């Protein structure tokens, strides 16, 4: 054994000498950041003696990161569900109207969107789905939108997106967020509410609005009324296509006279179809429509207008995406559409600051555990190496085991650091590509890079992997 070196006492500094500044255990270091409200809003406070919710009070409370009593949150979801359950599969709506794309739990960006679109009391709104997952404030988004639906049931409309289901909310973040903020009873009620959402809307008899895209199994709009929507979305069939389909990558370069498949398998999604320009033109002609409005795909400018119809000279397809700086890394703009019956206006907006939340809703202590364990095992390894004899096989084996543990905790620490930089676009480690790993190491990201890194998350999950 090697002899330990004697350490002089005067070389050891006490913690008080290393850090002279002391903090009170009750005072906040960042005293300019207000405390979230500790009071839980009650049913009586939200509704009073009326059937309509007090929207200004609810908004003020949610904006300050306040929470609701479980009964109050359930009441909002149940009353909203009762309204949407009575609506048909395809809504028929007049103009003027503001059409909104994906929100994805970005509550504070959604409030910015309402500033652009106008007050809900005097403006008609149609949302195309994907209210939850990926962002950190999905519960707030759902509660506020459902409350608006209760307040203005005839002018505020909500469609279902592909994320409004059990499969994706378990795979991504919404279920975890519900369990943290309100519990599993609230999550179950949200799933019931999502099942009751309409799946399509026809605006002024001209614009067909859905979340995903059209289906080869739906040739005429009237066939939508025959679909049974109050189910967990299947992985094939017309309901799946309405929620999951996309236009082809070559959509804008296709010509009607060319021979090609009108519907091809949607590989990146793992289900449904890619819809061609030819298929879209046929669908519009058969149903006497002007355009299809959809969401479902992030756009750098927030909106994309596709190739025009040869007869109407109007875009055959428009994609609208309303979550700016998607997943905290895309740096895209959000956008909404305003249609008055003859002219279509696009309003863009940038993201806003919001309260900081650690990935996967971890607290600072749990997030720090991998770093602490890495340093502790690293210290243990250093002690073993210092004390061990090269001829001592038992200590040598133990040292090798500790080295593996150190490497494991180091990888967990790296992932924790990466999650701060890249948000939740990183796919699960076991399906991460070499391309995403290189980008993580460089620490650089732009819109195209974010799309490549997020590619695995676009695929329909079969719950063999859990995003953690």
XYZ file of C-alpha atoms in Angstrom:
468
model
C 0.000 0.000 0.000
C 1.117 3.514 -0.700
C 1.468 5.765 2.292
C -0.991 8.620 2.647
C 0.522 12.082 2.385
C 0.042 14.311 5.394
C -2.133 17.340 4.667
C -1.394 20.556 6.495
C -4.384 22.042 8.280
C -3.673 25.564 7.095
C -4.140 24.485 3.452
C -7.801 23.646 4.068
C -10.244 26.520 3.661
C -13.556 26.504 5.450
C -16.739 27.031 3.407
C -17.265 30.436 5.015
C -13.885 31.632 3.758
C -14.550 30.360 0.246
C -17.925 32.066 0.019
C -18.426 34.975 2.376
C -21.844 35.942 0.996
C -24.674 34.416 3.006
C -28.292 34.047 1.981
C -31.360 33.820 4.136
C -33.265 30.559 3.887
C -36.510 32.504 3.390
C -35.449 35.336 1.062
C -35.243 34.759 -2.702
C -31.899 35.329 -4.399
C -33.739 36.681 -7.466
C -36.091 38.977 -5.591
C -37.351 40.554 -8.838
C -39.081 37.267 -9.758
C -42.514 37.193 -8.087
C -43.786 34.184 -6.192
C -46.435 32.113 -7.985
C -49.804 32.398 -6.223
C -50.219 29.805 -3.493
C -53.995 30.143 -3.546
C -55.882 27.604 -5.686
C -58.771 29.076 -7.668
C -62.126 27.555 -6.723
C -65.263 26.823 -8.741
C -67.047 29.654 -6.950
C -64.325 32.155 -7.852
C -64.231 31.114 -11.510
C -67.963 30.765 -12.156
C -69.647 32.575 -9.272
C -73.404 32.364 -9.785
C -73.070 32.358 -13.594
C -72.691 29.559 -16.122
C -69.868 31.520 -17.752
C -66.320 31.581 -16.353
C -64.585 34.753 -15.229
C -61.986 34.802 -18.027
C -59.992 37.865 -16.834
C -59.575 36.336 -13.372
C -58.610 32.932 -14.777
C -56.131 34.474 -17.213
C -54.502 36.623 -14.542
C -54.128 33.597 -12.273
C -52.721 31.270 -14.954
C -50.370 33.941 -16.266
C -48.882 34.227 -12.766
C -48.370 30.407 -12.709
C -51.287 29.936 -10.348
C -53.164 26.651 -10.175
C -56.759 25.551 -9.736
C -58.508 23.268 -7.319
C -59.103 19.889 -8.928
C -62.890 20.333 -8.866
C -62.580 23.687 -10.628
C -60.314 22.279 -13.351
C -62.589 19.261 -13.861
C -65.638 21.517 -14.106
C -64.032 23.507 -16.929
C -63.115 20.350 -18.844
C -66.501 18.659 -18.331
C -68.542 21.705 -19.342
C -66.334 22.198 -22.385
C -66.699 18.528 -23.311
C -70.479 18.741 -23.084
C -70.408 21.552 -25.655
C -68.006 19.941 -28.149
C -69.734 16.541 -27.867
C -72.915 18.105 -29.253
C -71.087 19.547 -32.251
C -70.960 17.595 -35.543
C -67.834 15.944 -36.929
C -67.527 18.824 -39.405
C -68.375 22.313 -38.227
C -69.862 24.818 -40.664
C -68.637 28.309 -39.835
C -69.073 31.747 -41.378
C -66.643 34.632 -41.786
C -64.768 36.679 -40.719
C -62.700 34.165 -38.791
C -59.203 33.766 -37.358
C -57.647 30.327 -37.933
C -54.967 29.122 -35.509
C -52.495 26.255 -35.939
C -50.483 24.213 -33.431
C -50.035 25.671 -29.919
C -48.161 22.792 -28.209
C -48.322 23.985 -24.628
C -46.817 27.415 -25.350
C -49.281 29.310 -23.174
C -47.476 32.643 -23.071
C -46.935 32.645 -26.847
C -50.645 31.870 -27.222
C -51.452 35.042 -25.287
C -49.294 36.944 -27.781
C -51.313 35.296 -30.546
C -54.564 36.582 -29.031
C -53.094 40.095 -29.099
C -52.658 39.709 -32.869
C -55.990 38.004 -33.491
C -58.139 40.240 -31.324
C -60.319 39.827 -28.258
C -62.287 36.578 -28.104
C -65.445 38.472 -27.177
C -65.610 40.195 -30.563
C -63.698 37.853 -32.900
C -64.452 34.379 -34.194
C -61.709 31.748 -33.757
C -61.042 28.283 -35.144
C -58.181 26.209 -33.683
C -56.823 23.293 -35.730
C -55.579 21.138 -32.847
C -52.328 20.158 -31.109
C -52.866 22.137 -27.928
C -50.635 19.939 -25.764
C -47.183 18.278 -25.565
C -43.688 19.604 -26.301
C -44.284 22.887 -24.379
C -44.273 23.261 -20.585
C -47.679 24.892 -20.100
C -50.118 22.515 -21.794
C -52.410 22.369 -18.750
C -52.750 26.160 -18.779
C -53.436 26.140 -22.536
C -56.191 23.539 -22.250
C -57.869 25.136 -19.232
C -57.928 28.592 -20.802
C -59.124 27.443 -24.240
C -61.861 25.253 -22.755
C -62.944 28.162 -20.538
C -63.207 30.415 -23.604
C -65.262 27.720 -25.332
C -67.687 27.761 -22.392
C -67.886 31.570 -22.501
C -68.332 31.841 -26.292
C -69.616 28.481 -27.578
C -70.990 29.879 -30.863
C -67.902 31.807 -31.991
C -64.981 29.823 -30.555
C -64.221 26.441 -32.119
C -61.709 23.701 -31.309
C -60.697 20.835 -33.618
C -58.754 17.731 -32.689
C -55.074 17.322 -33.562
C -52.959 14.182 -33.606
C -51.549 15.034 -30.153
C -54.995 15.007 -28.550
C -54.806 11.302 -27.746
C -53.528 8.912 -25.092
C -50.701 7.465 -27.160
C -48.830 10.723 -27.752
C -49.571 12.381 -24.418
C -48.000 9.408 -22.625
C -45.004 9.380 -24.981
C -44.405 13.129 -24.745
C -45.020 15.476 -21.809
C -48.726 16.151 -21.276
C -49.496 13.227 -18.975
C -46.485 13.971 -16.774
C -47.532 17.618 -16.610
C -51.091 16.677 -15.608
C -49.848 14.331 -12.883
C -47.600 17.069 -11.523
C -50.142 19.892 -11.558
C -53.553 18.269 -11.028
C -53.322 14.465 -10.949
C -54.443 11.464 -12.984
C -58.170 12.236 -12.617
C -57.651 15.478 -14.520
C -55.607 13.690 -17.194
C -58.366 11.111 -17.709
C -60.948 13.882 -18.096
C -58.734 15.614 -20.663
C -58.619 12.412 -22.706
C -62.425 12.174 -22.624
C -62.626 15.803 -23.725
C -60.172 15.236 -26.574
C -62.257 12.293 -27.817
C -65.249 14.631 -28.218
C -63.548 17.326 -30.302
C -64.782 17.836 -33.889
C -62.317 16.765 -36.580
C -63.006 19.205 -39.438
C -64.565 22.566 -40.284
C -65.962 24.120 -43.452
C -65.557 27.900 -43.518
C -67.991 29.854 -45.717
C -68.430 26.727 -47.841
C -64.965 27.419 -49.317
C -62.175 26.478 -46.917
C -61.881 22.915 -45.648
C -60.011 23.020 -42.326
C -58.392 19.997 -40.667
C -55.289 19.255 -38.633
C -53.428 16.829 -40.925
C -54.576 16.485 -44.518
C -57.110 14.751 -46.773
C -57.614 10.984 -47.055
C -57.952 8.678 -50.085
C -60.894 7.093 -48.254
C -62.833 10.371 -48.088
C -63.867 11.531 -51.525
C -66.729 13.778 -50.455
C -67.214 15.983 -47.417
C -70.506 14.330 -46.521
C -68.636 11.107 -45.735
C -67.022 12.804 -42.719
C -70.360 12.782 -40.899
C -70.317 8.963 -40.887
C -67.017 8.715 -38.971
C -67.047 7.718 -35.298
C -64.715 10.277 -33.732
C -65.076 9.581 -29.982
C -62.248 7.029 -29.951
C -58.502 6.811 -29.552
C -57.320 7.594 -33.117
C -56.417 4.455 -35.107
C -53.154 4.000 -37.006
C -54.899 3.777 -40.376
C -58.116 4.872 -42.008
C -59.741 8.262 -42.681
C -59.664 9.480 -39.066
C -55.951 8.724 -38.917
C -55.365 10.588 -42.196
C -57.286 13.676 -41.092
C -54.968 13.887 -38.071
C -51.651 12.632 -39.510
C -51.356 13.133 -43.301
C -48.939 15.609 -44.942
C -48.403 17.006 -48.450
C -45.594 15.447 -50.494
C -42.162 17.066 -50.420
C -42.435 17.652 -54.189
C -45.948 19.141 -53.961
C -45.071 22.557 -55.436
C -43.146 21.039 -58.362
C -45.784 18.526 -59.450
C -47.907 18.930 -62.580
C -51.395 17.591 -63.238
C -50.424 15.927 -66.521
C -47.644 13.903 -64.905
C -48.295 10.278 -63.978
C -47.548 9.457 -60.356
C -49.200 8.068 -57.252
C -51.706 10.519 -55.804
C -51.206 9.105 -52.281
C -47.952 7.574 -51.041
C -46.971 6.126 -47.667
C -45.915 8.759 -45.138
C -42.593 7.349 -43.982
C -41.551 10.118 -41.562
C -44.862 9.761 -39.690
C -44.944 5.962 -39.781
C -48.626 6.058 -40.730
C -51.095 7.697 -43.122
C -50.154 9.285 -46.465
C -48.310 12.001 -48.307
C -50.846 13.831 -50.472
C -49.895 14.948 -53.988
C -50.873 18.163 -55.765
C -52.954 16.122 -58.210
C -54.898 14.446 -55.381
C -55.550 17.819 -53.751
C -56.839 19.405 -56.960
C -59.194 16.464 -57.512
C -60.510 16.722 -53.945
C -61.117 20.467 -54.309
C -62.882 20.030 -57.656
C -65.066 17.140 -56.453
C -66.228 19.137 -53.417
C -66.361 22.609 -54.998
C -63.802 23.972 -52.530
C -61.347 26.832 -52.771
C -58.587 25.594 -50.477
C -57.584 23.219 -47.669
C -56.255 24.832 -44.481
C -54.238 22.605 -42.171
C -51.588 22.694 -39.407
C -49.389 19.779 -38.239
C -45.996 20.907 -39.631
C -43.712 23.600 -38.230
C -42.918 26.407 -40.688
C -39.999 28.832 -40.389
C -42.277 31.766 -41.276
C -45.273 30.326 -39.412
C -47.229 29.839 -42.629
C -46.751 28.229 -46.031
C -48.976 28.665 -49.080
C -48.608 25.842 -51.588
C -49.021 25.661 -55.347
C -52.066 27.442 -56.783
C -54.959 25.730 -58.520
C -54.836 26.224 -62.297
C -58.521 27.214 -62.380
C -58.886 29.484 -59.341
C -55.287 30.744 -59.089
C -55.684 30.389 -55.322
C -53.342 28.259 -53.164
C -54.642 24.704 -53.066
C -53.211 24.171 -49.602
C -52.121 26.357 -46.688
C -50.193 25.197 -43.612
C -50.471 27.361 -40.512
C -48.307 26.899 -37.401
C -48.893 29.112 -34.370
C -46.155 28.053 -31.911
C -43.152 30.405 -32.348
C -39.685 29.145 -31.430
C -41.127 25.646 -31.351
C -39.635 23.462 -28.612
C -37.516 26.456 -27.538
C -34.999 25.837 -30.342
C -36.562 26.187 -33.825
C -36.506 30.011 -33.819
C -39.497 30.024 -36.188
C -42.214 32.644 -36.199
C -45.784 31.874 -35.249
C -48.650 32.831 -37.554
C -52.444 32.960 -37.771
C -54.819 33.406 -40.721
C -57.602 35.952 -40.922
C -60.203 35.278 -43.632
C -63.035 37.730 -44.304
C -64.727 35.760 -47.075
C -62.670 37.130 -49.947
C -59.194 38.087 -48.703
C -56.825 36.012 -46.585
C -54.442 37.861 -44.260
C -51.470 36.297 -42.464
C -50.316 37.748 -39.136
C -46.886 36.738 -37.848
C -45.449 37.117 -34.364
C -42.303 36.186 -32.446
C -41.994 34.269 -29.201
C -42.118 35.907 -25.786
C -40.328 35.232 -22.515
C -41.958 32.801 -20.135
C -41.250 31.402 -16.652
C -38.299 29.019 -16.645
C -39.061 25.321 -16.331
C -36.474 22.530 -16.214
C -36.835 19.695 -18.774
C -39.444 17.051 -17.939
C -40.680 19.261 -15.073
C -37.761 18.282 -12.839
C -36.914 20.318 -9.754
C -33.354 21.579 -9.266
C -32.464 18.791 -6.828
C -33.545 15.909 -9.071
C -31.960 17.539 -12.113
C -28.648 17.872 -10.189
C -28.484 14.236 -9.023
C -26.467 12.925 -12.045
C -23.848 15.669 -11.558
C -23.525 14.939 -7.829
C -23.263 11.177 -8.367
C -20.695 11.671 -11.113
C -18.449 13.734 -8.813
C -18.879 11.386 -5.836
C -17.976 8.288 -7.862
C -15.135 10.220 -9.486
C -13.731 10.995 -6.027
C -14.148 7.359 -4.964
C -12.300 6.232 -8.086
C -9.455 8.654 -7.379
C -9.127 7.337 -3.815
C -9.109 3.703 -5.004
C -6.457 4.414 -7.620
C -4.319 6.241 -5.089
C -4.582 3.512 -2.459
C -4.511 0.420 -4.653
C -1.556 -1.768 -5.395
C -1.069 -2.871 -8.993
C -0.713 -6.465 -7.756
C -3.975 -6.407 -5.770
C -6.450 -8.049 -8.176
C -9.492 -7.472 -5.949
C -8.978 -3.716 -5.786
C -8.202 -3.644 -9.491
C -11.571 -5.248 -10.317
C -13.400 -2.855 -8.024
C -11.646 0.056 -9.700
C -12.829 -1.152 -13.114
C -16.409 -1.371 -11.839
C -16.242 2.154 -10.421
C -14.845 3.422 -13.744
C -17.905 2.045 -15.539
C -20.200 3.709 -13.008
C -18.366 7.024 -13.452
C -18.788 6.753 -17.218
C -22.513 6.028 -16.808
C -23.112 9.024 -14.541
C -21.039 11.217 -16.858
C -23.342 10.283 -19.748
C -26.390 11.165 -17.608
C -24.808 14.521 -16.775
C -24.165 15.194 -20.460
C -27.794 14.427 -21.297
C -28.993 16.740 -18.530
C -26.851 19.561 -19.926
C -27.966 18.854 -23.494
C -31.617 19.015 -22.464
C -31.100 22.588 -21.253
C -29.675 23.660 -24.612
C -31.830 21.653 -27.003
C -35.146 21.547 -25.148
C -37.203 18.448 -25.885
C -36.369 17.966 -29.550
C -33.776 15.343 -28.625
C -35.305 11.925 -29.281
C -34.849 9.105 -26.767
C -31.199 8.056 -26.520
C -31.850 4.642 -28.055
C -33.252 6.150 -31.274
C -30.909 9.126 -31.484
C -29.134 9.524 -34.832
C -25.440 10.173 -35.354
C -26.402 13.488 -36.953
C -28.179 14.668 -33.803
C -25.239 13.537 -31.659
C -22.809 15.616 -33.750
C -25.015 18.678 -33.458
C -25.300 18.202 -29.704
C -21.528 18.128 -29.397
C -21.125 21.306 -31.482
C -23.850 23.125 -29.578
C -25.106 24.858 -32.735
C -28.655 24.781 -34.010
C -30.847 26.501 -36.605
C -34.260 25.735 -38.110
C -33.041 23.033 -40.519
C -30.816 21.452 -37.882
C -33.688 21.419 -35.398
C -35.864 19.652 -37.979
C -33.224 16.963 -38.509
C -32.752 16.437 -34.788
C -36.512 16.351 -34.216
C -37.099 13.875 -37.057
C -37.595 10.823 -34.822
C -40.240 12.667 -32.805
C -42.407 13.143 -35.912
C -43.001 9.391 -36.116
C -46.115 7.929 -34.512
C -44.983 6.296 -31.255
C -45.877 2.715 -30.441
C -44.857 3.283 -26.812
C -41.830 1.057 -27.134
C -39.846 4.158 -26.241
C -40.730 6.705 -23.601
C -39.416 10.246 -23.920
C -37.375 10.827 -20.781
